[in-house]
């Protein structure tokens, strides 16, 4: 489906360099707007507002940034980075787009419906969860649905060519024969093999130990003679 219009407030950032660490401590995320024939612009977001918007649209969603309640700049988010412990965003780039020029981006796939083959005890295998498309920024779909109900048996697969989207506006760049999802038989775990030890083996081990002790004793005697 086509995405709704998203807007997000931002402000010009005057804090640069290493001092941006303090901004993060205050719940502010530093970022930069860049683009073709566009002078990079340092900005900052309220972290909570940004994360809420980013969770909804990801990297394929068009968002209109309202800078200091004045300028409006259409962008796509790029290169998100997260804190390894808290999971919060610590960096994101904002790519300014020309609404009249086509660009390419990755669009997430949304899996819907139920597979009969999976109901029968088989395993659903997702090969890819996104594809690359090219379109005008305003024509990017929010996501592309993948109907799992067509997977009726082990021979069934869904490829990129099977995906339903408006190809008059959207060009799919991912190879059409790329498998998106398929069904496989469940793997049977092999039981560990436990080796049986016979009494003869135990005795042989004991004898080997005796042999080692005997050798040690003989070596000791040899050393005594040498001394």
PDB file of C-alpha atoms in Angstrom:
ATOM      1  CA  UNK A   1       0.000   0.000   0.000  1.00  0.00           C
ATOM      2  CA  UNK A   2       1.087   3.607  -0.537  1.00  0.00           C
ATOM      3  CA  UNK A   3       2.501   5.345   2.466  1.00  0.00           C
ATOM      4  CA  UNK A   4       0.746   8.160   4.249  1.00  0.00           C
ATOM      5  CA  UNK A   5       2.447  11.510   4.533  1.00  0.00           C
ATOM      6  CA  UNK A   6       4.833  11.754   7.467  1.00  0.00           C
ATOM      7  CA  UNK A   7       6.206  14.922   9.009  1.00  0.00           C
ATOM      8  CA  UNK A   8       8.876  15.361  11.651  1.00  0.00           C
ATOM      9  CA  UNK A   9      10.202  18.440  13.382  1.00  0.00           C
ATOM     10  CA  UNK A  10      13.920  19.189  13.506  1.00  0.00           C
ATOM     11  CA  UNK A  11      16.124  22.172  14.249  1.00  0.00           C
ATOM     12  CA  UNK A  12      19.441  23.549  13.045  1.00  0.00           C
ATOM     13  CA  UNK A  13      22.293  22.044  15.065  1.00  0.00           C
ATOM     14  CA  UNK A  14      25.038  24.362  16.283  1.00  0.00           C
ATOM     15  CA  UNK A  15      26.842  21.789  18.415  1.00  0.00           C
ATOM     16  CA  UNK A  16      29.430  19.952  16.325  1.00  0.00           C
ATOM     17  CA  UNK A  17      32.313  17.522  16.776  1.00  0.00           C
ATOM     18  CA  UNK A  18      32.781  15.564  19.979  1.00  0.00           C
ATOM     19  CA  UNK A  19      30.408  17.833  21.875  1.00  0.00           C
ATOM     20  CA  UNK A  20      27.449  16.016  20.271  1.00  0.00           C
ATOM     21  CA  UNK A  21      27.831  13.340  22.973  1.00  0.00           C
ATOM     22  CA  UNK A  22      26.228  15.752  25.396  1.00  0.00           C
ATOM     23  CA  UNK A  23      23.244  16.152  23.069  1.00  0.00           C
ATOM     24  CA  UNK A  24      22.613  12.394  23.158  1.00  0.00           C
ATOM     25  CA  UNK A  25      22.662  12.466  26.951  1.00  0.00           C
ATOM     26  CA  UNK A  26      19.914  15.099  26.786  1.00  0.00           C
ATOM     27  CA  UNK A  27      17.702  12.961  24.556  1.00  0.00           C
ATOM     28  CA  UNK A  28      18.644  14.774  21.359  1.00  0.00           C
ATOM     29  CA  UNK A  29      19.896  12.969  18.250  1.00  0.00           C
ATOM     30  CA  UNK A  30      22.365  14.806  15.973  1.00  0.00           C
ATOM     31  CA  UNK A  31      21.969  14.203  12.234  1.00  0.00           C
ATOM     32  CA  UNK A  32      22.877  15.622   8.838  1.00  0.00           C
ATOM     33  CA  UNK A  33      20.809  16.329   5.729  1.00  0.00           C
ATOM     34  CA  UNK A  34      22.654  15.721   2.472  1.00  0.00           C
ATOM     35  CA  UNK A  35      21.740  15.190  -1.165  1.00  0.00           C
ATOM     36  CA  UNK A  36      22.527  15.845  -4.818  1.00  0.00           C
ATOM     37  CA  UNK A  37      23.443  19.519  -5.308  1.00  0.00           C
ATOM     38  CA  UNK A  38      22.527  20.179  -1.696  1.00  0.00           C
ATOM     39  CA  UNK A  39      24.853  21.729   0.859  1.00  0.00           C
ATOM     40  CA  UNK A  40      24.984  19.423   3.916  1.00  0.00           C
ATOM     41  CA  UNK A  41      22.951  20.763   6.808  1.00  0.00           C
ATOM     42  CA  UNK A  42      23.558  19.829  10.462  1.00  0.00           C
ATOM     43  CA  UNK A  43      20.304  19.254  12.337  1.00  0.00           C
ATOM     44  CA  UNK A  44      19.010  17.601  15.489  1.00  0.00           C
ATOM     45  CA  UNK A  45      15.881  15.697  16.512  1.00  0.00           C
ATOM     46  CA  UNK A  46      14.028  14.880  19.668  1.00  0.00           C
ATOM     47  CA  UNK A  47      15.090  11.240  20.013  1.00  0.00           C
ATOM     48  CA  UNK A  48      11.665   9.918  21.054  1.00  0.00           C
ATOM     49  CA  UNK A  49       9.912  11.636  18.137  1.00  0.00           C
ATOM     50  CA  UNK A  50      12.503  10.390  15.657  1.00  0.00           C
ATOM     51  CA  UNK A  51      12.383   6.785  16.862  1.00  0.00           C
ATOM     52  CA  UNK A  52       8.589   6.762  16.668  1.00  0.00           C
ATOM     53  CA  UNK A  53       8.657   7.958  13.050  1.00  0.00           C
ATOM     54  CA  UNK A  54      11.536   5.698  12.060  1.00  0.00           C
ATOM     55  CA  UNK A  55       9.772   2.643  13.503  1.00  0.00           C
ATOM     56  CA  UNK A  56       6.815   3.410  11.229  1.00  0.00           C
ATOM     57  CA  UNK A  57       8.606   4.140   7.960  1.00  0.00           C
ATOM     58  CA  UNK A  58      12.129   2.709   8.167  1.00  0.00           C
ATOM     59  CA  UNK A  59      14.546   3.540   5.367  1.00  0.00           C
ATOM     60  CA  UNK A  60      12.016   3.388   2.539  1.00  0.00           C
ATOM     61  CA  UNK A  61       9.531   5.904   3.891  1.00  0.00           C
ATOM     62  CA  UNK A  62       9.381   9.482   2.707  1.00  0.00           C
ATOM     63  CA  UNK A  63       9.265  12.030   5.516  1.00  0.00           C
ATOM     64  CA  UNK A  64       8.946  15.788   5.365  1.00  0.00           C
ATOM     65  CA  UNK A  65      11.312  17.479   7.815  1.00  0.00           C
ATOM     66  CA  UNK A  66      10.096  20.771   9.204  1.00  0.00           C
ATOM     67  CA  UNK A  67      13.217  22.740  10.105  1.00  0.00           C
ATOM     68  CA  UNK A  68      12.687  25.266  12.914  1.00  0.00           C
ATOM     69  CA  UNK A  69       8.985  25.452  11.959  1.00  0.00           C
ATOM     70  CA  UNK A  70       9.907  27.057   8.632  1.00  0.00           C
ATOM     71  CA  UNK A  71      11.630  25.123   5.851  1.00  0.00           C
ATOM     72  CA  UNK A  72      10.190  21.800   4.681  1.00  0.00           C
ATOM     73  CA  UNK A  73      12.619  19.258   3.247  1.00  0.00           C
ATOM     74  CA  UNK A  74      11.588  15.812   1.909  1.00  0.00           C
ATOM     75  CA  UNK A  75      14.070  13.105   2.943  1.00  0.00           C
ATOM     76  CA  UNK A  76      14.646   9.385   3.264  1.00  0.00           C
ATOM     77  CA  UNK A  77      16.471   8.036   6.304  1.00  0.00           C
ATOM     78  CA  UNK A  78      19.786   6.308   5.691  1.00  0.00           C
ATOM     79  CA  UNK A  79      22.469   4.442   7.680  1.00  0.00           C
ATOM     80  CA  UNK A  80      20.788   4.124  11.085  1.00  0.00           C
ATOM     81  CA  UNK A  81      23.094   3.143  13.952  1.00  0.00           C
ATOM     82  CA  UNK A  82      22.028   1.850  17.355  1.00  0.00           C
ATOM     83  CA  UNK A  83      23.508   1.822  20.827  1.00  0.00           C
ATOM     84  CA  UNK A  84      24.722  -1.744  21.521  1.00  0.00           C
ATOM     85  CA  UNK A  85      23.204  -1.802  25.022  1.00  0.00           C
ATOM     86  CA  UNK A  86      20.146   0.467  25.063  1.00  0.00           C
ATOM     87  CA  UNK A  87      19.102  -0.204  21.458  1.00  0.00           C
ATOM     88  CA  UNK A  88      18.347   3.499  20.911  1.00  0.00           C
ATOM     89  CA  UNK A  89      19.262   5.268  17.700  1.00  0.00           C
ATOM     90  CA  UNK A  90      22.567   7.101  18.007  1.00  0.00           C
ATOM     91  CA  UNK A  91      22.916   8.200  14.379  1.00  0.00           C
ATOM     92  CA  UNK A  92      20.902   8.541  11.187  1.00  0.00           C
ATOM     93  CA  UNK A  93      21.492  10.317   7.876  1.00  0.00           C
ATOM     94  CA  UNK A  94      18.772  12.194   6.039  1.00  0.00           C
ATOM     95  CA  UNK A  95      18.935  12.023   2.245  1.00  0.00           C
ATOM     96  CA  UNK A  96      17.184  14.936   0.549  1.00  0.00           C
ATOM     97  CA  UNK A  97      15.214  13.778  -2.475  1.00  0.00           C
ATOM     98  CA  UNK A  98      13.855  15.472  -5.567  1.00  0.00           C
ATOM     99  CA  UNK A  99      10.179  14.542  -5.683  1.00  0.00           C
ATOM    100  CA  UNK A 100      10.287  14.625  -9.493  1.00  0.00           C
ATOM    101  CA  UNK A 101      13.250  12.261  -9.884  1.00  0.00           C
ATOM    102  CA  UNK A 102      13.192   8.504  -9.514  1.00  0.00           C
ATOM    103  CA  UNK A 103      15.528   6.906  -7.000  1.00  0.00           C
ATOM    104  CA  UNK A 104      16.120   3.364  -5.792  1.00  0.00           C
ATOM    105  CA  UNK A 105      15.706   2.001  -2.289  1.00  0.00           C
ATOM    106  CA  UNK A 106      15.031  -1.223  -0.403  1.00  0.00           C
ATOM    107  CA  UNK A 107      11.400  -1.884   0.516  1.00  0.00           C
ATOM    108  CA  UNK A 108      10.483  -4.358   3.274  1.00  0.00           C
ATOM    109  CA  UNK A 109       8.225  -7.342   2.619  1.00  0.00           C
ATOM    110  CA  UNK A 110       5.243  -8.099   4.825  1.00  0.00           C
ATOM    111  CA  UNK A 111       4.206 -11.742   5.044  1.00  0.00           C
ATOM    112  CA  UNK A 112       0.451 -12.286   5.285  1.00  0.00           C
ATOM    113  CA  UNK A 113      -1.906 -15.258   5.193  1.00  0.00           C
ATOM    114  CA  UNK A 114      -1.332 -18.880   6.212  1.00  0.00           C
ATOM    115  CA  UNK A 115       0.408 -21.657   4.348  1.00  0.00           C
ATOM    116  CA  UNK A 116      -1.325 -25.037   4.098  1.00  0.00           C
ATOM    117  CA  UNK A 117       2.057 -26.725   3.790  1.00  0.00           C
ATOM    118  CA  UNK A 118       3.164 -25.177   7.085  1.00  0.00           C
ATOM    119  CA  UNK A 119      -0.088 -26.218   8.749  1.00  0.00           C
ATOM    120  CA  UNK A 120       0.739 -29.759   7.709  1.00  0.00           C
ATOM    121  CA  UNK A 121       3.929 -29.658   9.735  1.00  0.00           C
ATOM    122  CA  UNK A 122       6.501 -28.257   7.328  1.00  0.00           C
ATOM    123  CA  UNK A 123       8.811 -25.305   7.922  1.00  0.00           C
ATOM    124  CA  UNK A 124       8.489 -21.835   6.385  1.00  0.00           C
ATOM    125  CA  UNK A 125      11.843 -20.544   5.113  1.00  0.00           C
ATOM    126  CA  UNK A 126      12.214 -16.813   4.446  1.00  0.00           C
ATOM    127  CA  UNK A 127      14.967 -16.245   1.890  1.00  0.00           C
ATOM    128  CA  UNK A 128      14.715 -12.446   1.759  1.00  0.00           C
ATOM    129  CA  UNK A 129      12.608  -9.890   3.614  1.00  0.00           C
ATOM    130  CA  UNK A 130      13.177  -6.896   1.329  1.00  0.00           C
ATOM    131  CA  UNK A 131      13.629  -6.066  -2.343  1.00  0.00           C
ATOM    132  CA  UNK A 132      15.141  -3.158  -4.246  1.00  0.00           C
ATOM    133  CA  UNK A 133      12.825  -0.939  -6.276  1.00  0.00           C
ATOM    134  CA  UNK A 134      13.037   2.283  -8.233  1.00  0.00           C
ATOM    135  CA  UNK A 135      10.301   4.905  -8.273  1.00  0.00           C
ATOM    136  CA  UNK A 136       9.432   8.499  -7.537  1.00  0.00           C
ATOM    137  CA  UNK A 137       9.786   9.148  -3.788  1.00  0.00           C
ATOM    138  CA  UNK A 138       6.050   9.682  -3.468  1.00  0.00           C
ATOM    139  CA  UNK A 139       5.288   6.328  -5.131  1.00  0.00           C
ATOM    140  CA  UNK A 140       7.322   4.106  -2.829  1.00  0.00           C
ATOM    141  CA  UNK A 141       5.098   1.517  -1.153  1.00  0.00           C
ATOM    142  CA  UNK A 142       5.261   1.360   2.624  1.00  0.00           C
ATOM    143  CA  UNK A 143       5.767  -2.364   2.273  1.00  0.00           C
ATOM    144  CA  UNK A 144       5.023  -5.132  -0.203  1.00  0.00           C
ATOM    145  CA  UNK A 145       2.737  -7.964   0.870  1.00  0.00           C
ATOM    146  CA  UNK A 146       3.693 -11.588   0.317  1.00  0.00           C
ATOM    147  CA  UNK A 147       0.719 -13.976   0.293  1.00  0.00           C
ATOM    148  CA  UNK A 148       1.712 -17.175   2.101  1.00  0.00           C
ATOM    149  CA  UNK A 149      -1.553 -18.948   1.274  1.00  0.00           C
ATOM    150  CA  UNK A 150      -0.146 -19.948  -2.149  1.00  0.00           C
ATOM    151  CA  UNK A 151       2.343 -22.246  -0.422  1.00  0.00           C
ATOM    152  CA  UNK A 152       0.219 -25.382  -0.472  1.00  0.00           C
ATOM    153  CA  UNK A 153       2.943 -28.057  -0.717  1.00  0.00           C
ATOM    154  CA  UNK A 154       6.691 -28.580  -0.726  1.00  0.00           C
ATOM    155  CA  UNK A 155       6.907 -27.677  -4.410  1.00  0.00           C
ATOM    156  CA  UNK A 156       5.453 -24.199  -3.848  1.00  0.00           C
ATOM    157  CA  UNK A 157       7.639 -21.085  -3.725  1.00  0.00           C
ATOM    158  CA  UNK A 158       7.155 -17.345  -4.024  1.00  0.00           C
ATOM    159  CA  UNK A 159       9.587 -15.393  -6.190  1.00  0.00           C
ATOM    160  CA  UNK A 160      10.025 -11.681  -6.769  1.00  0.00           C
ATOM    161  CA  UNK A 161       8.104 -12.057 -10.045  1.00  0.00           C
ATOM    162  CA  UNK A 162       5.062 -13.250  -8.050  1.00  0.00           C
ATOM    163  CA  UNK A 163       4.849 -10.115  -5.914  1.00  0.00           C
ATOM    164  CA  UNK A 164       1.883  -7.861  -6.547  1.00  0.00           C
ATOM    165  CA  UNK A 165       2.622  -4.149  -6.867  1.00  0.00           C
ATOM    166  CA  UNK A 166       1.927  -1.315  -9.277  1.00  0.00           C
ATOM    167  CA  UNK A 167       4.656  -1.946 -11.849  1.00  0.00           C
ATOM    168  CA  UNK A 168       3.511   1.016 -13.931  1.00  0.00           C
ATOM    169  CA  UNK A 169       4.951   3.256 -11.200  1.00  0.00           C
ATOM    170  CA  UNK A 170       7.472   0.965  -9.541  1.00  0.00           C
ATOM    171  CA  UNK A 171      10.346  -0.812 -11.242  1.00  0.00           C
ATOM    172  CA  UNK A 172      11.655  -3.834  -9.381  1.00  0.00           C
ATOM    173  CA  UNK A 173      15.450  -4.018  -9.513  1.00  0.00           C
ATOM    174  CA  UNK A 174      15.839  -7.311  -7.662  1.00  0.00           C
ATOM    175  CA  UNK A 175      16.065 -10.292 -10.056  1.00  0.00           C
ATOM    176  CA  UNK A 176      12.563 -11.658 -10.785  1.00  0.00           C
ATOM    177  CA  UNK A 177      13.643 -15.263 -10.164  1.00  0.00           C
ATOM    178  CA  UNK A 178      14.942 -14.457  -6.690  1.00  0.00           C
ATOM    179  CA  UNK A 179      13.136 -16.725  -4.208  1.00  0.00           C
ATOM    180  CA  UNK A 180      11.359 -14.824  -1.457  1.00  0.00           C
ATOM    181  CA  UNK A 181       9.911 -17.632   0.636  1.00  0.00           C
ATOM    182  CA  UNK A 182       9.568 -21.412   0.402  1.00  0.00           C
ATOM    183  CA  UNK A 183       8.638 -24.477   2.430  1.00  0.00           C
ATOM    184  CA  UNK A 184      10.939 -27.258   3.569  1.00  0.00           C
ATOM    185  CA  UNK A 185      10.479 -30.497   5.426  1.00  0.00           C
ATOM    186  CA  UNK A 186      11.342 -30.305   9.113  1.00  0.00           C
ATOM    187  CA  UNK A 187      14.816 -31.526   9.933  1.00  0.00           C
ATOM    188  CA  UNK A 188      15.038 -34.700  11.964  1.00  0.00           C
ATOM    189  CA  UNK A 189      17.627 -34.384  14.690  1.00  0.00           C
ATOM    190  CA  UNK A 190      19.862 -37.419  14.931  1.00  0.00           C
ATOM    191  CA  UNK A 191      20.143 -39.004  18.356  1.00  0.00           C
ATOM    192  CA  UNK A 192      23.682 -38.950  19.766  1.00  0.00           C
ATOM    193  CA  UNK A 193      25.516 -42.262  19.429  1.00  0.00           C
ATOM    194  CA  UNK A 194      26.664 -43.654  22.773  1.00  0.00           C
ATOM    195  CA  UNK A 195      29.628 -45.983  22.478  1.00  0.00           C
ATOM    196  CA  UNK A 196      29.314 -49.200  24.436  1.00  0.00           C
ATOM    197  CA  UNK A 197      32.353 -50.161  26.505  1.00  0.00           C
ATOM    198  CA  UNK A 198      32.933 -53.891  27.052  1.00  0.00           C
ATOM    199  CA  UNK A 199      34.747 -55.386  30.071  1.00  0.00           C
ATOM    200  CA  UNK A 200      37.581 -56.377  27.750  1.00  0.00           C
ATOM    201  CA  UNK A 201      38.115 -52.717  26.839  1.00  0.00           C
ATOM    202  CA  UNK A 202      38.287 -51.741  30.500  1.00  0.00           C
ATOM    203  CA  UNK A 203      40.876 -54.414  31.235  1.00  0.00           C
ATOM    204  CA  UNK A 204      42.941 -53.408  28.232  1.00  0.00           C
ATOM    205  CA  UNK A 205      42.985 -49.843  29.491  1.00  0.00           C
ATOM    206  CA  UNK A 206      44.118 -50.970  32.921  1.00  0.00           C
ATOM    207  CA  UNK A 207      46.863 -53.083  31.402  1.00  0.00           C
ATOM    208  CA  UNK A 208      48.023 -50.134  29.354  1.00  0.00           C
ATOM    209  CA  UNK A 209      48.319 -48.100  32.511  1.00  0.00           C
ATOM    210  CA  UNK A 210      50.317 -50.868  34.143  1.00  0.00           C
ATOM    211  CA  UNK A 211      52.604 -50.888  31.117  1.00  0.00           C
ATOM    212  CA  UNK A 212      53.221 -47.153  31.442  1.00  0.00           C
ATOM    213  CA  UNK A 213      54.040 -47.528  35.128  1.00  0.00           C
ATOM    214  CA  UNK A 214      56.413 -50.390  34.306  1.00  0.00           C
ATOM    215  CA  UNK A 215      58.150 -48.293  31.674  1.00  0.00           C
ATOM    216  CA  UNK A 216      58.524 -45.452  34.142  1.00  0.00           C
ATOM    217  CA  UNK A 217      60.034 -47.871  36.619  1.00  0.00           C
ATOM    218  CA  UNK A 218      62.449 -49.240  34.040  1.00  0.00           C
ATOM    219  CA  UNK A 219      63.493 -45.731  33.075  1.00  0.00           C
ATOM    220  CA  UNK A 220      64.187 -45.004  36.713  1.00  0.00           C
ATOM    221  CA  UNK A 221      66.424 -48.042  36.987  1.00  0.00           C
ATOM    222  CA  UNK A 222      68.303 -47.042  33.857  1.00  0.00           C
ATOM    223  CA  UNK A 223      68.930 -43.589  35.306  1.00  0.00           C
ATOM    224  CA  UNK A 224      70.212 -45.143  38.517  1.00  0.00           C
ATOM    225  CA  UNK A 225      72.731 -47.244  36.574  1.00  0.00           C
ATOM    226  CA  UNK A 226      73.884 -44.214  34.609  1.00  0.00           C
ATOM    227  CA  UNK A 227      74.418 -42.233  37.784  1.00  0.00           C
TER     228      UNK A 227
END
